[in-house]
Coordinates of C-alpha atoms in Angstrom, one line a residue:
X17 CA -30.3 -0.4 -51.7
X18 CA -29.8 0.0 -48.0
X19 CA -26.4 -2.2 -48.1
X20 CA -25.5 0.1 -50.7
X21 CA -25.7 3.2 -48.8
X22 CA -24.4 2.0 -45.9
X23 CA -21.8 1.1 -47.3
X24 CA -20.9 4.3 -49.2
X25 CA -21.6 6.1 -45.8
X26 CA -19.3 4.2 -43.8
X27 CA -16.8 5.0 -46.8
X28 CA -17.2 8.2 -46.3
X29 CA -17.7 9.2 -42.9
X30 CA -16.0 6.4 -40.7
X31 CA -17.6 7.1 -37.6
X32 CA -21.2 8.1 -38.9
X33 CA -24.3 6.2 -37.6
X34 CA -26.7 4.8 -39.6
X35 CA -30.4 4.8 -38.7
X36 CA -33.5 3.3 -40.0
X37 CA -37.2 3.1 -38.8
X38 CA -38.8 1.2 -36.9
X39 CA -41.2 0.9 -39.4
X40 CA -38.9 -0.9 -41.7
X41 CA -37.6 -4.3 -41.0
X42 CA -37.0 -5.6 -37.3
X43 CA -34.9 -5.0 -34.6
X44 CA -32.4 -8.3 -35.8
X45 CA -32.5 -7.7 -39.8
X46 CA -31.8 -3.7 -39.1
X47 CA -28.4 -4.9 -36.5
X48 CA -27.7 -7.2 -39.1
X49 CA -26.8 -5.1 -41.5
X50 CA -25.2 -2.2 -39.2
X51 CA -27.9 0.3 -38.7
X52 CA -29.6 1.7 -35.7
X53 CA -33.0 2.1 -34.8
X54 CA -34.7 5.2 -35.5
X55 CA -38.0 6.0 -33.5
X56 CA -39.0 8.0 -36.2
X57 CA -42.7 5.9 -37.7
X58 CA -45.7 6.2 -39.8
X59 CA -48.6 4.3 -39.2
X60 CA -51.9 5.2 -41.2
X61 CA -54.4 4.5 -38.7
X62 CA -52.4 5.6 -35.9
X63 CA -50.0 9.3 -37.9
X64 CA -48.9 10.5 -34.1
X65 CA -47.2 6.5 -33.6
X66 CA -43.4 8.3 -34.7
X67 CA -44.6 11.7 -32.2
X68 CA -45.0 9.3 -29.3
X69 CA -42.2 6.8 -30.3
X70 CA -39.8 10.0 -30.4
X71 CA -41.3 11.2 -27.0
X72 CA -41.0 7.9 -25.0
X73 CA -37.5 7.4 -26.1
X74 CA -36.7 10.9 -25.1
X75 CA -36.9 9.9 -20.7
X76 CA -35.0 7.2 -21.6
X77 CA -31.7 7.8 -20.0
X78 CA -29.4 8.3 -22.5
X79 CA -26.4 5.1 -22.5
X80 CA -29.4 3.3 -22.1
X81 CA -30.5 4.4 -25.5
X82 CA -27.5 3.7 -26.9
X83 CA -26.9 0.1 -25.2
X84 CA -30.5 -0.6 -27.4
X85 CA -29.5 1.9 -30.4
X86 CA -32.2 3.7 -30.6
X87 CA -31.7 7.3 -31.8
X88 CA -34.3 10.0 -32.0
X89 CA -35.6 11.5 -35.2
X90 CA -33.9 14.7 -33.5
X91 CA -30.9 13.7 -33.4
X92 CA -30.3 13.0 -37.6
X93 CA -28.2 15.3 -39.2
X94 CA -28.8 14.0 -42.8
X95 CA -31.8 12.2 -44.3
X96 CA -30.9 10.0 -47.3
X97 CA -33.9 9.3 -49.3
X98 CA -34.1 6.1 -51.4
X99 CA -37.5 5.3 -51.5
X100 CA -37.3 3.7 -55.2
X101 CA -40.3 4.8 -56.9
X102 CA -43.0 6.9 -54.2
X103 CA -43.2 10.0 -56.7
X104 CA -45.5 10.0 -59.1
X105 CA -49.1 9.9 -59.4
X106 CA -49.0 6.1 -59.0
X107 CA -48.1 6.8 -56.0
X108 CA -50.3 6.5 -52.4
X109 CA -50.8 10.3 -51.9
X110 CA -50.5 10.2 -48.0
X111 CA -47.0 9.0 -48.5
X112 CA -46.3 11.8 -50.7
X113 CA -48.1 14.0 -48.0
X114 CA -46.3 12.4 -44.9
X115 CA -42.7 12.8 -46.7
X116 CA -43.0 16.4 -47.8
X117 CA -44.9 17.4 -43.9
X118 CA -41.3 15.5 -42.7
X119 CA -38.9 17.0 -45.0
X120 CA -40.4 20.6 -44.3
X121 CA -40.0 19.4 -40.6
X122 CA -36.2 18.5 -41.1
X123 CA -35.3 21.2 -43.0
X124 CA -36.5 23.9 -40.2
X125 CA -34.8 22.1 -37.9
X126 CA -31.1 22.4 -39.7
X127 CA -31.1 18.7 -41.3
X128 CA -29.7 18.1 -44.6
X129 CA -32.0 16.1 -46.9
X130 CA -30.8 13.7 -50.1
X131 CA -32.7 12.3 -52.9
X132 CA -30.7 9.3 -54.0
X133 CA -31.5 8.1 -57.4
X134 CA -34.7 6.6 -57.7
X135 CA -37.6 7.5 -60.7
X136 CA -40.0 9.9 -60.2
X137 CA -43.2 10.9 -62.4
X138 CA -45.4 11.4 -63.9
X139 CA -47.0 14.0 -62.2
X140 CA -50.5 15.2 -64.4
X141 CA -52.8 15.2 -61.2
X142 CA -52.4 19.1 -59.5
X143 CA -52.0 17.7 -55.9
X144 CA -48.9 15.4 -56.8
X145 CA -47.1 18.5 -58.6
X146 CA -47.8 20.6 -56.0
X147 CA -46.4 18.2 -53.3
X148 CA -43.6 17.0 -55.5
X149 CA -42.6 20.7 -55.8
X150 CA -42.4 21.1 -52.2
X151 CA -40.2 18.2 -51.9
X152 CA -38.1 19.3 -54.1
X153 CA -38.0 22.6 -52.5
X154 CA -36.7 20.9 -49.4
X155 CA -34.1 18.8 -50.4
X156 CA -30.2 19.7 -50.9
X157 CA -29.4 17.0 -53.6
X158 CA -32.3 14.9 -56.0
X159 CA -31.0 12.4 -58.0
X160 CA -32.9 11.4 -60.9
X161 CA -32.4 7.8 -62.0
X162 CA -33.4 8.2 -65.7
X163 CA -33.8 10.7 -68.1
X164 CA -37.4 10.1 -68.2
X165 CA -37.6 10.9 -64.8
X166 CA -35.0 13.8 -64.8
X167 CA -37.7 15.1 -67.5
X168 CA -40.7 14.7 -65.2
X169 CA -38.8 16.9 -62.7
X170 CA -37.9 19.6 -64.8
X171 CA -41.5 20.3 -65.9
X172 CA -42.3 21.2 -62.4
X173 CA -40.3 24.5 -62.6
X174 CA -36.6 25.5 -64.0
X175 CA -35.7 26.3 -60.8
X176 CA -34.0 23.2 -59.7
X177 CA -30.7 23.7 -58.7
X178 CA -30.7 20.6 -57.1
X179 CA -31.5 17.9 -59.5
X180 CA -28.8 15.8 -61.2
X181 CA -29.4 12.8 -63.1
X182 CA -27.2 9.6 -62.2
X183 CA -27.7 5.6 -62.5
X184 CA -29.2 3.4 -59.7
X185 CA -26.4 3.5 -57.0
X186 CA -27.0 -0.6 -56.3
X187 CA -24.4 -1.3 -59.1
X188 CA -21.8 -1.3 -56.9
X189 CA -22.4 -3.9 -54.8
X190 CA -20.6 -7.0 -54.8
X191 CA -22.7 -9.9 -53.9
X192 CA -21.9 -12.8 -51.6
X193 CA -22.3 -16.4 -53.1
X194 CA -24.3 -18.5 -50.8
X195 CA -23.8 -22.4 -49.7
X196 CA -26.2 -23.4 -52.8
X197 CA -25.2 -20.9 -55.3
X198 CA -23.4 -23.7 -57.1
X199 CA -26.3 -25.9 -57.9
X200 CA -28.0 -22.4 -60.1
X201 CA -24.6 -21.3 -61.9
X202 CA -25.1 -21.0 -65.6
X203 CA -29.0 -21.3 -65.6
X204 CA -31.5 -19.0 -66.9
X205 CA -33.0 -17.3 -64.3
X206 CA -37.4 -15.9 -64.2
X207 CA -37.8 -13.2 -61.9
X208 CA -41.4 -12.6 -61.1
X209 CA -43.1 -9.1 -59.9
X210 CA -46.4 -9.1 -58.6
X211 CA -46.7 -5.6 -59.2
X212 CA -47.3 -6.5 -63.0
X213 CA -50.5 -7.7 -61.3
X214 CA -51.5 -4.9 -59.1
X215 CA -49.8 -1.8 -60.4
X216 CA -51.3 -2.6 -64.0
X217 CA -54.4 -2.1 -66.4
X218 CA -56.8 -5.0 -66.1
X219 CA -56.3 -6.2 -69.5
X220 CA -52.2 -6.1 -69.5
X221 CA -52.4 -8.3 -66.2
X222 CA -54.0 -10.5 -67.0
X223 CA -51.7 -11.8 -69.7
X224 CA -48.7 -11.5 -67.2
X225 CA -49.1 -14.6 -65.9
X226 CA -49.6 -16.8 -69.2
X227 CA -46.5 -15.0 -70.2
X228 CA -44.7 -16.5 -67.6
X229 CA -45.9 -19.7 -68.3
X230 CA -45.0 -19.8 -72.1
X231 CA -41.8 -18.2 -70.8
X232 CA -40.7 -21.0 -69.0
X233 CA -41.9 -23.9 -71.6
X234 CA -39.9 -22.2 -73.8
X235 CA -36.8 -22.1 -72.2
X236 CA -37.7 -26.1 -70.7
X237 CA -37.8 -26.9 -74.6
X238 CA -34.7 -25.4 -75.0
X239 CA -33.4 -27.9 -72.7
X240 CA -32.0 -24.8 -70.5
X241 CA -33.0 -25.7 -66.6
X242 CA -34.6 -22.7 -65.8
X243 CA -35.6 -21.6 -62.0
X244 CA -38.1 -18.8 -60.9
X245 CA -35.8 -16.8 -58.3
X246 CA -38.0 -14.5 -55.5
X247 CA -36.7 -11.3 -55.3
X248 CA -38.8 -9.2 -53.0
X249 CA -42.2 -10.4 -51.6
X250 CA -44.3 -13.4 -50.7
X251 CA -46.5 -12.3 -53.4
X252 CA -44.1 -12.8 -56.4
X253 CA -43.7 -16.6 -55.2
X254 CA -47.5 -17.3 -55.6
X255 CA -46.9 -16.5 -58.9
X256 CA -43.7 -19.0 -59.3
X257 CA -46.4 -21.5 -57.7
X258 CA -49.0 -21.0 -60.2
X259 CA -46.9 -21.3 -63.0
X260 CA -45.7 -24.6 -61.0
X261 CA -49.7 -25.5 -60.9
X262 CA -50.3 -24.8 -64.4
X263 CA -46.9 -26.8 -65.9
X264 CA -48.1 -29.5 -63.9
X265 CA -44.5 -30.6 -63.1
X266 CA -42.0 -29.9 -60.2
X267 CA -40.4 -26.0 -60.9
X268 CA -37.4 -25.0 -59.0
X269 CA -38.1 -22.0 -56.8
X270 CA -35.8 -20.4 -55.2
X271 CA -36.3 -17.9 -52.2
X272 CA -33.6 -15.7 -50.9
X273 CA -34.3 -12.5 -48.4
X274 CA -30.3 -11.8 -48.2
X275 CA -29.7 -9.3 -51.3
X276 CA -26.3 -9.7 -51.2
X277 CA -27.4 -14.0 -52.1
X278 CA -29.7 -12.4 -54.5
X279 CA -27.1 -10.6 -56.3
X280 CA -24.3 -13.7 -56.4
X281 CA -27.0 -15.8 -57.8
X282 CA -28.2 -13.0 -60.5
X283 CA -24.8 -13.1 -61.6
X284 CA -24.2 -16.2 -62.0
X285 CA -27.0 -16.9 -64.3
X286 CA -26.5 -17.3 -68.2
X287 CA -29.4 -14.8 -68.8
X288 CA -32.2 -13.8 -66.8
X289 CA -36.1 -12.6 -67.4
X290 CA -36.5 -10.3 -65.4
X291 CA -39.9 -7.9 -64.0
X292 CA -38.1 -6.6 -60.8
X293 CA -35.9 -3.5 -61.3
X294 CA -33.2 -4.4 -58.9
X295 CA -33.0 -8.0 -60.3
X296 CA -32.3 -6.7 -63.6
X297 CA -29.9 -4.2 -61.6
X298 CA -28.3 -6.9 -60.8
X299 CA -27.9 -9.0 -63.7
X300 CA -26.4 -5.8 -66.3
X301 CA -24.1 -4.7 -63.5
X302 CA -22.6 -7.8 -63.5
X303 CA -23.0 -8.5 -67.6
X304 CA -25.7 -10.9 -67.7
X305 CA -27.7 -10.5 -70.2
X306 CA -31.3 -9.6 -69.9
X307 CA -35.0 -9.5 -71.0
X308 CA -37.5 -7.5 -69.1
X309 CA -40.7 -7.5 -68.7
X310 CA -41.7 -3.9 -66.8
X311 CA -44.8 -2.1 -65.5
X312 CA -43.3 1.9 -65.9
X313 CA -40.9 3.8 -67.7
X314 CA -38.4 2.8 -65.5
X315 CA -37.5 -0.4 -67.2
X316 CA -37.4 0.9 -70.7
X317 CA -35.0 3.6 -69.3
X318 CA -32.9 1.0 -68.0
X319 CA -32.2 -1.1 -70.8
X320 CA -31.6 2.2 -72.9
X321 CA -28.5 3.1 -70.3
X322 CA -27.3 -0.4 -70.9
X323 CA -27.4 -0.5 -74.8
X324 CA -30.0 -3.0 -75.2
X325 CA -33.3 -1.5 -75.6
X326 CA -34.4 -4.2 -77.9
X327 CA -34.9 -6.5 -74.9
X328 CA -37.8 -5.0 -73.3
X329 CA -40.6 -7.4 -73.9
X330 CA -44.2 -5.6 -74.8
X331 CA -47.0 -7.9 -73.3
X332 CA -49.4 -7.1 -75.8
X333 CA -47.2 -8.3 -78.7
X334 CA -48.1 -11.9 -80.1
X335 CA -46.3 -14.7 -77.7
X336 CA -44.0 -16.0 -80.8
X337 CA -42.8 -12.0 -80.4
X338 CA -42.2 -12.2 -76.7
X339 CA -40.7 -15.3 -77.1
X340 CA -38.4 -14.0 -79.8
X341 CA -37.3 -11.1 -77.4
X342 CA -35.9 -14.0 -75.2
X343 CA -34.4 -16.0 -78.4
X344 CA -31.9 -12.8 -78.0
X345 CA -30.5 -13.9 -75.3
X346 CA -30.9 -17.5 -75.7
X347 CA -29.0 -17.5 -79.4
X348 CA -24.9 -16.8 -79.1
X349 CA -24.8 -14.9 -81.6
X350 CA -27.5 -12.7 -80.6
X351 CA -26.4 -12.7 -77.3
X352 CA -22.5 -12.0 -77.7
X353 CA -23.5 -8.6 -79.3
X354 CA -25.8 -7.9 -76.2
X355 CA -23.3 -8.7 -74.3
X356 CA -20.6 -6.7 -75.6
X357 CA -23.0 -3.7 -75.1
X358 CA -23.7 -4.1 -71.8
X359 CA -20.6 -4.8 -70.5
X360 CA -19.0 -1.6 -72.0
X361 CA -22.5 0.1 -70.6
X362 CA -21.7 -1.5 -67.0
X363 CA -18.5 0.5 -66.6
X364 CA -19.6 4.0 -68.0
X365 CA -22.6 3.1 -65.4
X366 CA -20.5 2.5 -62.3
X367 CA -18.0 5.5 -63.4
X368 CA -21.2 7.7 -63.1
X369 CA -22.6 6.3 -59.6
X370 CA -19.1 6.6 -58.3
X371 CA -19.1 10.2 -58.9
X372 CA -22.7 10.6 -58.0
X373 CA -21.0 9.2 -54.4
X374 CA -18.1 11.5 -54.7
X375 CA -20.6 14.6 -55.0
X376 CA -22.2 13.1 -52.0
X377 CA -19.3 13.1 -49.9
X378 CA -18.2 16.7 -51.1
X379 CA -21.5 18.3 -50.2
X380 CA -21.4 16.6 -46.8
X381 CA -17.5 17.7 -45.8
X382 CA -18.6 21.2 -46.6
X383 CA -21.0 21.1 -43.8
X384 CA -18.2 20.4 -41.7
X385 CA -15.9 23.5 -42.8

């Protein structure tokens, strides 16, 4: 997500600077990717971290600052928002809190605040409407990423004249193959998610985990050479090892913290199963076809925008059903039709994100005039 928007903001304003928190990353992986250091923090035991961060780099003189490139929170002109799915009542409500107090902070000071597509919802409990509404309230643009979402929003009042609805905006980044990438091309590809695990009923998570494991017997009997691919966090891989531990054989595991590796490698799988979003981003952006396995609405939502709702797989269903969800992909005939869909879904996606980036770019010149 963040090479995506760095790139569309370099695209579009040239000379801009792009700045992330300290919070996120460190010093090398933000420089890495072109961004600066923004003092701006949040620390739960310690909410006045980003106060004193922001004063301390203020007697700093400044082309010192800017040797180290570390800007102020004062000195952002436009905060683009892509937190991915911190809306809802799923969500932690301090970080609902903390981004509303900020946005109401930014927007008395001048800045200009965007919502990049992400989902948001549900919202039943009375303090993450009322938060979410004054959110909302703050912002210039909100994207919703599904019509699900878009749905959500609306039932907090019909007086959004902000909200659109467009796709994820990570579908228009090309990956970058790495030096192994040959040795996975053409394989089926499992991609884990702990938070099937810990963002799930008791009962549901539990049976993530033998799902797995039949998943990959089943493609190992199909004589496919699968691999478990790490998307995100440590905690997916313990999942790829206890699979290992169970199958009692060698597994191939591969981990990958560049995302532009992650997405080479995605698309150069014959199929994938997939339980993180952006992995299955990646594969139907780049017509792969796709099973998922998801823990919100999101997923569903997903699929439906790429013409292949029949391959969300439902974890309560028998096993020979879940494994018939990923015969669709496995059988050509079955999976020639998907892929037909999605491929004719992948370019009415990236038409839409491209003028989602277009409306960007307008709304930012007209500051300028």
């Amino acid at each position: 997500m963040l090479y995506a928007v760095v790139q569309q903001v370099n695209s579009m304003l040239g000379e801009a600077t792009c700045v992330m928190s300290l919070r996120n990353g460190s010093f090398r992986q933000r420089s890495k990717i072109g961004v600066q250091h923004l003092t701006w923090v949040y620390i739960a035991k310690a909410p006045y971290a980003g106060k004193v961060l922001n004063t301390a780099a203020a007697v700093l003189p400044t082309n010192l600052r800017q040797r180290l490139q570390i800007v102020r929170e004062d000195e952002v002109d436009i905060l683009f928002d892509a937190s991915g799915f911190l809306y809802s009542d799923k969500a932690w409500p301090k970080h609902m809190a903390l981004s509303a107090n900020r946005f109401k902070q930014l927007k008395q000071n001048g800045k200009k605040i965007i919502l990049l597509p992400q989902a948001f919802g549900p919202f039943q409990k009375q303090y993450s409407m009322q938060v979410a509404r004054d959110i909302l309230s703050y912002a210039d643009l909100v994207y919703a990423r599904d019509r699900q979402s878009y749905g959500y929003l609306r039932e907090l009042g019909d007086d959004l004249e902000s909200l659109r609805l467009a796709p994820d905006f990570t579908n228009l980044v090309s990956g970058r193959k790495p030096d192994y990438g040959d040795t996975l091309v053409n394989r089926p590809c499992i991609i884990p998610n702990y938070r099937m695990i810990d963002k799930t009923e008791t009962d549901l998570a539990q049976k993530y985990l033998p799902f797995l494991v039949a998943c990959y017997r089943y493609l190992r009997q199909q004589e496919l050479n699968p691999f478990f691919l790490i998307h995100e966090t440590g905690m997916d891989y313990t999942l790829a090892e206890a699979v290992q531990s169970q199958i009692n054989e060698p597994v191939d595991i591969i981990r990958e913290s560049n995302p532009l590796y992650l997405k080479s490698i995605i698309g150069n799988c014959s199929f994938t199963v997939g339980s993180r979003y952006h992995g299955l981003i990646s594969a139907l952006s780049q017509n792969v076809p796709s099973v998922a396995v998801g823990w919100s609405h999101k997923y569903q939502s997903l699929l439906e925008d790429y013409g292949c709702p029949e391959c969300l797989i439902d974890l309560y269903s028998p096993q020979e059903e879940m494994l018939g969800k990923i015969e669709l992909v496995v059988n050509e005939t079955n999976r020639a039709d998907i892929l037909a869909r999605i491929s004719h879904a992948s370019v009415e996606q990236k038409a839409r994100t491209q003028s989602m980036w277009d409306e960007v770019n307008q709304f930012i010149q007209s500051l300028a005039r």
